[in-house]
Amino acid sequence: MTIRTIATTPIDGQEPGTSGLRKKTAVFSAPGYLENYIQALFDGIGGVADQTLVVGGDGRFFNDRAIQTIIKMAAANGIARLIVGKAGILSTPAASSLIRDRKADGGIILSASHNPGGPDGDFGVKFNTANGGPAPEKVTGRIVAATRVIQEYRIADEVEIDLDRVGEVRMGGTAVEIVDPVDRYAALMETLFDFDKIVGLFRSGFRLTFDAMHAATGPYATEILENRLGAATGSVINGTPLPDFGGGHPDPNPVYAKPLFDLMFSADAPDMGAASDGDGDRNIVLGRGLAVAPSDSLAVLAANAHLAPGYKNGLAGIARSMPTSRAADIVAQALGIACFETPTGWKFFGNLLDAGMATICGEESAGTGSNHIREKDGLWAVLLWLNIVAERGIGIADIVRDHWVSHGRHYYTRHDYEDVDAETAGALVAELRERLGALAGTQVNGLDIESADDFAYTDPVDGSLTEHQGLRIHFTGGARAVLRLSGTGTAGATIRIYMELYEPPAGDLDQDPQMALAAIVDAVETLTSVRARTGRAAPDVVT
Ligand code: G16
C-alpha cells in the first residue's frame, strides 16, 4: 500500500456545534476540507493505529465519496479495522449500537441530520466514542485544537472499495468489513419490545403510516414494521434512502412532514402516523387528529415504559434537555425517580446513561431514546409507542389525553427564526443576557418575571461545567421562555425561542397551544423585538 503524505494548512471554522461539524456540501466537498478534518479528528483522539472504528452515514449526497476518502485515510493512519455500513449507510442509532456491540473504539457518522441534502444542501461529520455516544466536549475540543495546527494528512493510494458487497476486504494492514446493519438492529429491538403483542395489534386491523422521508431509516422500518411485525405492506412510505431525500427536507416537523400531518388530520387517517429524520435518530408520533409534542412524548413514554419488557423493572431516572418542557419532571416526581436537566445536545446524556443514573432521555427537538444505545432513536420511540398502545388497548390521542388528565398539561411551542444575519442574532442574545440580572421582579405585558438566568450545567458524573446554554425567563405561576441560538444550522444563525405553560389536571386541557401561549409569545416579543430585528412577520418554523 502506497501512502501519500499531503501538506496542508489549517482551515478556519472547523468547529463542531451541537452535533458534529455541519457545513454546506460544497464546503465539505471542496479539495482538502474533509481530509483536513478527518486527519485532525484522528490526531485529536491520539491516532487510530491498531484501533477499530465504525463508519457510515445517512446516505446523503457526497456520503459515498466521503467514506472512500475516510477508508483510505484510516488505512494510511494504521487503523486495524473499519466496520462500514452496506452502501455506506448506517442510521445514527444503528451506528451507536454497532460501536457498542463490536466494542469498537468509536465511530464516524456522516450526517447533517434533519438538514436537507444534495449538492446545494448540507453535509456533516460526527465522531462518537467507544460508549456509542457523541463525543463529549473535551474530545471535540482536542479535535478542534488539531484542526488549528494541522500541517499534513495521510491517505492511501488505493482503489475504491465496493461498499455494496457485504464481507471483508483488506487495504494494506487494515481490514475493511462491510456489514448489513438491519438484522442486528432489529434483533436489539426484539429484546426490548413485545413483538408478539405488536403483531397482535396489527392483526386486529391497526393501521400505521411511517414516513421514512427517503432517509436512513427506510430499510430498518420496512424490515421491522412490515416484515417482522406484520404492518400492512405500504405502511412505510418514502422507504428508499436517496442522496437528496427525494428533494425533501428530512425533518419530521409540521412544516417539512406536512403530507403526514395532513393525513393524520384527515377523515381517512390511520390509527398512528410517525416519521423519522435524515439519520433516523429523531421521531415524531401522531394519533388521529393529534400530533404528540416531543416533550409530551418523552413524558408519556417514561410514564408507560414499564409496559414494555425491556423496561419492566422501571426506570433509574429521566433526563431531558433544558429547553424541553417539564412534563417529564412531573412523571419523574410521580415515579419517585430523578429528572436531570442538561444542555441541548445528546452528548450530555452520555455520562448519565453510562453511570446508570438515567434510563430514558428526550428532547423537544423530536428526540427520545434510552440506555439501549447512546443516541436518540426514532424507530425505538415508534416501537415503544406501539408496545404501549398494544398493552393499553386505547389509541394515541386517548393515551395523551389520559396523561394530561392525571399529570396536567405543559402547553409548549418553539418558534424558530432561521437564517438570520449572525451578527443581528448574536447582538440580540448578548443584549438580553446583559439585562437578565435586572429582570426579576419586573413586569412585561402584565406578566410578572420571577427569575431570569443564563443556563449553566455541571455534569453530575465528571463535574465538567458547560456555560451559556440558553437564556431562561421564569414567570410567576410556572410559565417560562427560553432563548438560545441553534448549534446545527449551516447558514446564518437560527434563533430558537421555547415557551411553555403548565395547566394542572383540573384546568382547561384542550386549548390550542399557540392560543394558550399567546401572552408569553407577546412578552418575549416585547423583551427582544425579535420580529422587528430579524425583519420577519412571524417565525419560520413553529413546532
Ligand atoms: C442535534 C442534537 C440534539 C439537539 C438538536 C438541535 O440533533 O443531537 O441534542 O436538540 O441537534 O440542536 P440545536 O437546537 O442546537 O439546533 P440532530 O438530530 O440534529 O443530530
XYZ file of C-alpha atoms and ligand atoms in Angstrom:
563
model
C 0.000 0.000 0.000
C 1.431 3.349 -1.025
C 0.780 6.112 1.451
C 0.829 9.712 0.326
C 1.537 12.460 2.827
C -0.060 15.682 1.626
C 0.989 19.075 3.004
C -1.902 21.256 4.120
C -2.705 24.303 6.238
C -5.431 24.834 8.881
C -8.911 25.737 7.627
C -10.918 28.233 9.655
C -14.183 27.275 11.302
C -13.771 23.502 11.572
C -15.581 23.581 14.905
C -18.327 21.078 15.732
C -21.603 22.537 17.007
C -24.426 20.838 18.892
C -23.942 17.650 16.918
C -20.724 17.387 14.929
C -19.317 19.580 12.172
C -22.057 20.706 9.770
C -21.408 22.735 6.667
C -22.757 23.202 3.165
C -21.982 20.180 0.957
C -19.987 22.455 -1.335
C -17.746 23.405 1.588
C -17.216 19.798 2.709
C -16.515 18.557 -0.814
C -14.006 21.310 -1.627
C -10.487 19.888 -2.085
C -8.824 19.125 1.248
C -11.720 20.176 3.523
C -12.882 16.701 4.561
C -9.293 15.423 4.529
C -8.134 18.155 6.911
C -10.962 17.465 9.330
C -10.578 13.692 9.299
C -6.818 13.904 9.884
C -7.431 16.402 12.711
C -10.021 14.028 14.148
C -7.527 11.151 14.077
C -4.821 13.367 15.586
C -7.204 14.810 18.186
C -8.138 11.378 19.508
C -4.491 10.401 19.779
C -4.212 8.495 16.481
C -6.079 5.450 15.195
C -3.235 2.945 14.895
C -4.472 -0.564 15.786
C -7.982 0.724 16.535
C -11.415 -0.303 15.274
C -13.854 2.339 14.045
C -17.400 2.134 12.698
C -18.122 4.283 9.643
C -21.416 5.075 7.963
C -23.758 7.869 7.100
C -27.323 8.753 6.253
C -26.770 8.236 2.516
C -26.926 11.877 1.562
C -25.098 13.297 -1.456
C -21.281 13.011 -1.004
C -21.733 10.216 1.612
C -20.198 7.556 -0.654
C -17.245 9.666 -1.778
C -16.542 10.826 1.768
C -16.486 7.216 3.016
C -13.985 6.174 0.355
C -11.734 9.040 1.453
C -12.122 8.121 5.133
C -11.282 4.462 4.437
C -8.092 5.421 2.574
C -7.072 7.899 5.268
C -7.789 5.493 8.121
C -5.738 2.792 6.359
C -2.876 5.256 5.859
C -3.065 6.126 9.555
C -2.624 2.475 10.518
C -6.134 1.569 11.698
C -6.665 -2.162 12.309
C -10.334 -2.469 11.315
C -13.129 -0.414 9.823
C -16.708 -1.607 10.103
C -18.667 0.109 7.356
C -22.422 0.088 6.700
C -23.508 -1.534 3.427
C -23.672 1.092 0.660
C -22.086 3.391 3.212
C -25.394 3.760 5.023
C -25.936 3.436 8.775
C -28.666 5.171 10.699
C -27.223 7.046 13.674
C -28.878 4.666 16.188
C -27.565 1.645 14.262
C -24.070 3.145 14.270
C -24.246 3.669 18.025
C -25.424 0.116 18.539
C -22.707 -1.273 16.254
C -19.955 0.606 18.113
C -21.165 -0.905 21.393
C -21.778 -4.430 20.089
C -18.458 -4.717 18.352
C -16.589 -2.950 21.160
C -15.153 -0.516 18.630
C -13.057 2.429 19.748
C -15.573 4.804 18.219
C -17.309 5.725 15.013
C -17.541 8.371 12.334
C -21.101 9.208 11.331
C -21.636 11.227 8.182
C -24.837 13.183 8.534
C -26.301 16.626 8.758
C -29.326 15.010 10.402
C -32.569 16.769 9.512
C -30.881 19.358 7.277
C -31.549 18.957 3.532
C -29.016 17.096 1.377
C -27.760 17.354 -2.210
C -25.062 19.498 -3.853
C -26.766 22.651 -2.524
C -27.706 21.078 0.802
C -25.749 20.257 3.922
C -23.226 17.653 4.998
C -21.810 16.740 8.370
C -19.282 14.620 10.231
C -19.792 13.455 13.773
C -17.435 11.459 15.966
C -18.807 9.031 18.545
C -16.709 7.483 21.285
C -16.462 3.878 22.483
C -19.689 4.119 24.524
C -21.519 4.694 21.223
C -22.416 8.285 22.028
C -21.475 11.657 20.568
C -18.031 12.761 21.680
C -18.126 14.928 24.794
C -16.792 18.466 24.618
C -13.362 17.565 25.989
C -12.851 15.256 22.986
C -14.219 17.647 20.364
C -12.072 20.349 21.961
C -8.948 18.299 21.197
C -10.127 17.729 17.619
C -10.686 21.474 17.139
C -7.213 22.138 18.555
C -5.795 19.690 15.991
C -7.611 21.448 13.117
C -5.738 24.630 14.068
C -2.247 23.190 13.791
C -2.606 20.584 11.048
C 0.241 20.541 8.545
C -0.282 17.319 6.611
C -2.674 14.465 6.112
C -2.056 10.874 5.121
C -4.016 8.952 2.501
C -3.524 5.577 0.859
C -3.138 5.441 -2.884
C -5.607 2.597 -3.344
C -8.611 1.732 -5.497
C -12.042 2.314 -4.048
C -13.825 -0.398 -2.126
C -17.147 -1.853 -3.303
C -19.394 -0.676 -0.486
C -22.333 -2.750 -1.722
C -20.614 -6.094 -1.175
C -21.074 -7.414 2.364
C -17.879 -9.121 3.595
C -14.298 -8.312 4.398
C -11.515 -6.955 2.215
C -8.082 -5.657 3.075
C -6.404 -2.372 2.356
C -2.773 -2.802 3.406
C -2.845 -3.789 7.076
C -6.452 -2.666 7.521
C -9.465 -4.963 7.478
C -12.460 -3.255 5.885
C -15.638 -5.052 6.855
C -18.870 -4.160 5.062
C -21.900 -5.072 7.187
C -25.654 -5.050 6.705
C -26.818 -3.456 9.986
C -30.554 -4.091 9.713
C -30.760 -7.584 11.266
C -28.574 -6.667 14.212
C -30.644 -3.562 14.954
C -33.933 -5.466 14.577
C -32.638 -8.118 16.982
C -31.841 -5.433 19.555
C -35.384 -4.071 19.260
C -36.766 -7.597 19.806
C -35.026 -7.702 23.184
C -36.783 -4.508 24.304
C -40.330 -4.844 22.993
C -43.078 -7.435 22.945
C -43.123 -8.169 19.231
C -45.905 -10.787 19.592
C -48.145 -8.248 21.253
C -47.498 -5.709 18.477
C -48.117 -8.390 15.821
C -51.494 -8.923 17.509
C -52.190 -5.186 17.319
C -51.594 -5.125 13.566
C -53.625 -8.343 13.105
C -56.539 -6.617 14.783
C -56.543 -4.037 11.973
C -54.401 -1.269 13.490
C -53.182 0.988 10.688
C -49.831 2.795 10.716
C -48.166 5.171 8.278
C -44.439 5.590 8.869
C -42.744 8.236 6.724
C -39.045 7.410 6.366
C -38.599 10.635 4.342
C -36.294 8.863 1.831
C -33.666 8.788 4.546
C -31.633 6.244 6.513
C -34.469 4.619 8.479
C -36.327 3.189 5.471
C -34.701 -0.290 5.364
C -34.912 -0.738 9.168
C -38.546 0.407 9.266
C -39.598 -1.859 6.406
C -37.884 -4.888 7.934
C -39.195 -4.341 11.458
C -42.641 -2.828 10.927
C -43.763 -4.651 7.795
C -41.721 -7.872 7.670
C -41.437 -8.754 11.359
C -44.438 -7.054 12.952
C -46.927 -7.508 10.131
C -47.909 -3.894 9.467
C -49.646 -3.805 6.079
C -47.365 -3.579 3.056
C -47.076 0.099 2.202
C -47.247 1.207 5.842
C -43.695 2.513 5.395
C -43.709 5.325 2.855
C -40.701 7.002 1.225
C -38.697 3.987 2.422
C -35.843 4.121 -0.079
C -32.874 6.241 1.039
C -31.997 8.804 -1.655
C -28.974 11.151 -1.828
C -31.250 14.204 -1.928
C -34.037 12.709 0.251
C -36.311 12.916 -2.806
C -35.913 16.694 -2.832
C -37.430 16.898 0.651
C -36.191 18.276 3.923
C -35.886 15.216 6.206
C -37.100 16.936 9.358
C -40.229 15.377 10.868
C -41.902 18.633 11.854
C -45.253 20.127 10.783
C -43.593 22.135 8.007
C -41.398 19.507 6.382
C -43.535 16.428 7.102
C -46.714 18.260 6.060
C -48.180 15.393 3.965
C -48.056 13.110 7.021
C -49.581 15.765 9.276
C -52.327 16.412 6.676
C -53.051 12.677 6.504
C -53.328 12.359 10.274
C -55.773 15.251 10.444
C -57.906 13.899 7.540
C -61.059 11.781 7.639
C -59.112 8.747 6.405
C -56.328 8.997 8.986
C -54.751 5.698 10.033
C -54.505 4.929 13.769
C -50.932 6.140 14.039
C -48.564 8.267 11.995
C -44.838 8.537 12.568
C -41.737 9.848 10.858
C -38.015 9.961 11.430
C -35.308 12.265 10.110
C -32.298 12.075 7.793
C -30.182 9.835 10.008
C -33.041 8.163 11.881
C -32.468 9.473 15.375
C -35.407 11.884 15.572
C -39.063 10.911 15.569
C -42.500 12.395 15.580
C -45.600 10.422 16.550
C -49.163 11.340 15.646
C -52.534 9.934 16.561
C -55.745 10.661 14.684
C -56.121 14.447 14.823
C -53.219 14.878 17.251
C -49.502 15.450 16.840
C -47.791 14.406 20.055
C -45.491 17.237 21.153
C -41.989 15.739 21.542
C -41.817 16.900 25.170
C -45.135 15.165 25.857
C -43.906 12.080 24.040
C -40.942 11.836 26.419
C -43.252 12.161 29.426
C -45.794 9.616 28.165
C -43.092 7.116 27.176
C -41.421 7.458 30.564
C -44.732 7.038 32.417
C -45.640 3.899 30.425
C -42.248 2.339 29.683
C -42.778 -0.405 32.280
C -45.365 -1.905 29.885
C -42.542 -2.934 27.520
C -40.402 -5.940 28.513
C -37.106 -4.030 28.265
C -38.244 -1.571 30.938
C -40.465 -3.771 33.099
C -38.285 -3.171 36.139
C -38.840 0.571 35.944
C -36.553 3.476 35.191
C -33.467 4.620 37.079
C -34.098 8.224 36.108
C -35.198 10.507 33.271
C -33.091 13.149 31.555
C -34.232 15.984 29.323
C -32.526 18.929 27.706
C -33.170 22.242 29.437
C -35.467 23.727 26.747
C -37.615 20.561 26.740
C -40.861 21.055 28.666
C -41.046 19.971 32.277
C -43.740 17.373 31.601
C -41.098 14.700 32.226
C -40.261 16.200 35.630
C -43.812 15.587 36.814
C -43.608 11.962 35.714
C -40.271 11.532 37.481
C -41.759 13.017 40.625
C -44.731 10.642 40.443
C -42.393 7.678 39.920
C -40.092 8.817 42.697
C -37.044 8.962 40.439
C -34.619 11.721 39.479
C -35.058 14.008 36.485
C -31.887 15.586 35.080
C -31.815 18.826 33.103
C -28.915 19.013 30.639
C -27.872 21.451 27.910
C -29.141 20.837 24.372
C -27.171 18.065 22.677
C -27.458 14.327 23.089
C -23.803 14.188 24.118
C -24.794 15.495 27.549
C -26.877 12.375 28.272
C -23.937 10.004 27.790
C -22.464 10.232 31.276
C -25.884 9.865 32.958
C -26.642 6.753 30.891
C -23.181 5.260 31.418
C -23.468 5.835 35.164
C -26.904 4.178 35.290
C -28.477 7.393 36.581
C -30.972 7.759 33.716
C -32.776 5.156 31.616
C -34.832 7.326 29.253
C -33.813 10.657 27.746
C -35.523 13.089 25.444
C -35.578 16.470 23.838
C -38.069 18.916 22.443
C -36.260 18.635 19.105
C -38.054 15.354 18.404
C -35.524 13.034 20.014
C -36.136 10.256 22.506
C -34.026 7.272 23.417
C -32.883 5.011 26.198
C -29.888 3.251 27.652
C -30.026 0.570 24.904
C -27.616 2.783 22.925
C -26.098 6.241 23.371
C -28.011 8.142 20.686
C -31.611 9.100 20.324
C -33.507 6.537 18.318
C -36.507 7.325 16.118
C -37.663 3.782 15.420
C -37.195 2.797 19.067
C -39.666 5.522 20.065
C -42.194 4.336 17.487
C -41.883 0.750 18.745
C -42.282 1.799 22.374
C -45.432 3.721 21.434
C -46.735 0.649 19.563
C -45.982 -1.569 22.547
C -47.821 0.813 24.871
C -50.831 1.067 22.538
C -50.922 -2.737 22.255
C -50.839 -3.134 26.048
C -53.296 -0.404 26.908
C -55.767 -1.082 24.114
C -56.531 2.603 23.545
C -55.390 4.976 20.799
C -52.558 7.506 20.810
C -54.779 10.558 21.335
C -56.545 8.874 24.263
C -53.239 7.909 25.880
C -52.015 11.504 25.638
C -55.267 12.977 26.978
C -55.290 10.471 29.800
C -51.743 11.578 30.629
C -52.806 15.231 30.821
C -55.775 14.328 32.997
C -53.550 12.599 35.524
C -50.387 14.769 35.300
C -51.592 18.088 33.888
C -50.575 19.516 30.528
C -47.481 21.522 29.603
C -48.556 23.713 26.717
C -45.448 24.072 24.633
C -44.196 25.711 21.470
C -40.888 26.526 19.826
C -40.549 29.441 17.432
C -37.564 29.388 15.073
C -36.212 32.335 13.132
C -33.940 30.735 10.548
C -31.057 32.065 8.506
C -30.882 35.303 10.482
C -27.853 37.508 9.999
C -25.353 36.077 12.531
C -24.394 39.499 13.913
C -28.031 40.501 14.460
C -28.755 37.222 16.241
C -25.619 37.451 18.370
C -26.418 41.030 19.393
C -29.995 40.128 20.311
C -28.822 37.345 22.610
C -25.991 39.422 24.089
C -28.317 42.328 24.915
C -30.881 40.100 26.580
C -28.109 38.369 28.539
C -26.956 41.780 29.795
C -30.466 42.580 31.024
C -31.171 39.223 32.685
C -29.948 40.290 36.116
C -32.382 43.193 36.206
C -35.472 41.304 35.020
C -36.506 39.524 38.211
C -39.341 41.379 39.931
C -40.286 43.371 36.830
C -43.393 43.069 34.686
C -43.663 42.609 30.958
C -47.070 42.916 29.251
C -48.658 42.436 32.656
C -46.738 39.185 33.347
C -44.539 39.052 36.439
C -40.983 37.829 35.946
C -39.902 35.736 38.900
C -36.325 34.995 37.860
C -34.058 35.015 34.830
C -30.688 33.397 34.213
C -28.206 32.038 31.701
C -28.292 28.240 31.990
C -25.061 26.541 33.075
C -24.681 22.803 33.653
C -22.364 20.937 35.948
C -22.203 17.314 34.869
C -23.020 15.277 37.991
C -20.692 12.474 36.886
C -17.456 14.185 35.848
C -18.042 17.649 37.308
C -17.423 19.439 33.987
C -19.050 22.853 33.649
C -20.804 24.000 30.448
C -21.952 27.615 30.415
C -24.158 29.878 28.292
C -26.623 27.184 27.273
C -29.734 29.323 26.957
C -31.378 32.379 28.498
C -34.261 31.459 30.798
C -37.071 33.720 31.906
C -39.398 32.287 34.552
C -42.775 33.914 35.022
C -44.815 33.768 38.212
C -47.128 30.768 38.050
C -44.614 28.460 36.395
C -44.601 29.637 32.766
C -41.236 30.183 31.148
C -39.491 31.268 27.968
C -36.034 30.141 26.846
C -33.964 31.723 24.112
C -30.842 30.284 22.514
C -29.059 30.052 19.187
C -29.113 26.745 17.355
C -25.829 24.893 17.029
C -26.821 22.826 13.993
C -27.519 25.319 11.210
C -25.196 25.982 8.277
C -26.482 29.345 7.022
C -26.551 32.447 9.211
C -27.982 31.907 12.685
C -31.195 30.277 13.865
C -32.836 31.867 16.890
C -34.901 29.377 18.878
C -37.483 30.587 21.386
C -39.097 27.908 23.536
C -42.206 28.698 25.555
C -44.232 26.655 27.998
C -47.084 26.987 30.451
C -48.351 24.386 32.917
C -52.068 23.682 33.186
C -52.942 21.443 36.155
C -55.182 18.364 35.682
C -58.332 20.240 36.692
C -57.636 23.103 34.242
C -58.510 23.621 30.572
C -56.547 20.875 28.832
C -57.885 21.330 25.309
C -56.654 24.696 24.158
C -54.669 25.340 21.012
C -51.059 25.677 22.305
C -50.495 28.844 20.272
C -53.539 30.441 21.905
C -52.625 29.187 25.359
C -49.120 30.635 24.987
C -50.013 33.859 23.174
C -49.294 36.087 26.189
C -45.825 34.550 26.655
C -45.093 34.932 22.939
C -46.047 38.605 23.144
C -43.964 39.097 26.278
C -40.898 37.666 24.526
C -41.508 39.983 21.580
C -41.659 42.957 23.932
C -38.448 41.849 25.650
C -36.454 41.080 22.492
C -38.167 42.734 19.476
C -37.124 39.560 17.642
C -39.569 40.085 14.803
C -38.655 43.677 14.209
C -34.915 42.973 14.479
C -34.978 39.998 12.133
C -37.415 41.709 9.780
C -39.818 38.773 9.981
C -43.562 38.994 10.416
C -43.603 35.551 12.037
C -41.251 32.691 12.911
C -40.135 30.469 10.026
C -40.946 27.273 11.914
C -43.421 26.759 14.729
C -43.370 23.393 16.467
C -28.941 17.613 17.439
C -28.629 17.237 18.861
C -29.820 17.435 19.719
C -30.343 18.841 19.597
C -30.624 19.161 18.152
C -30.975 20.605 17.937
O -29.860 16.718 16.911
O -28.196 15.904 18.963
O -29.434 17.168 21.030
O -31.507 19.003 20.347
O -29.476 18.907 17.381
O -29.900 21.392 18.320
P -29.877 22.941 18.072
O -31.062 23.482 18.811
O -28.570 23.397 18.594
O -30.054 23.161 16.586
P -29.676 16.141 15.435
O -30.868 15.261 15.234
O -29.668 17.346 14.535
O -28.373 15.431 15.440
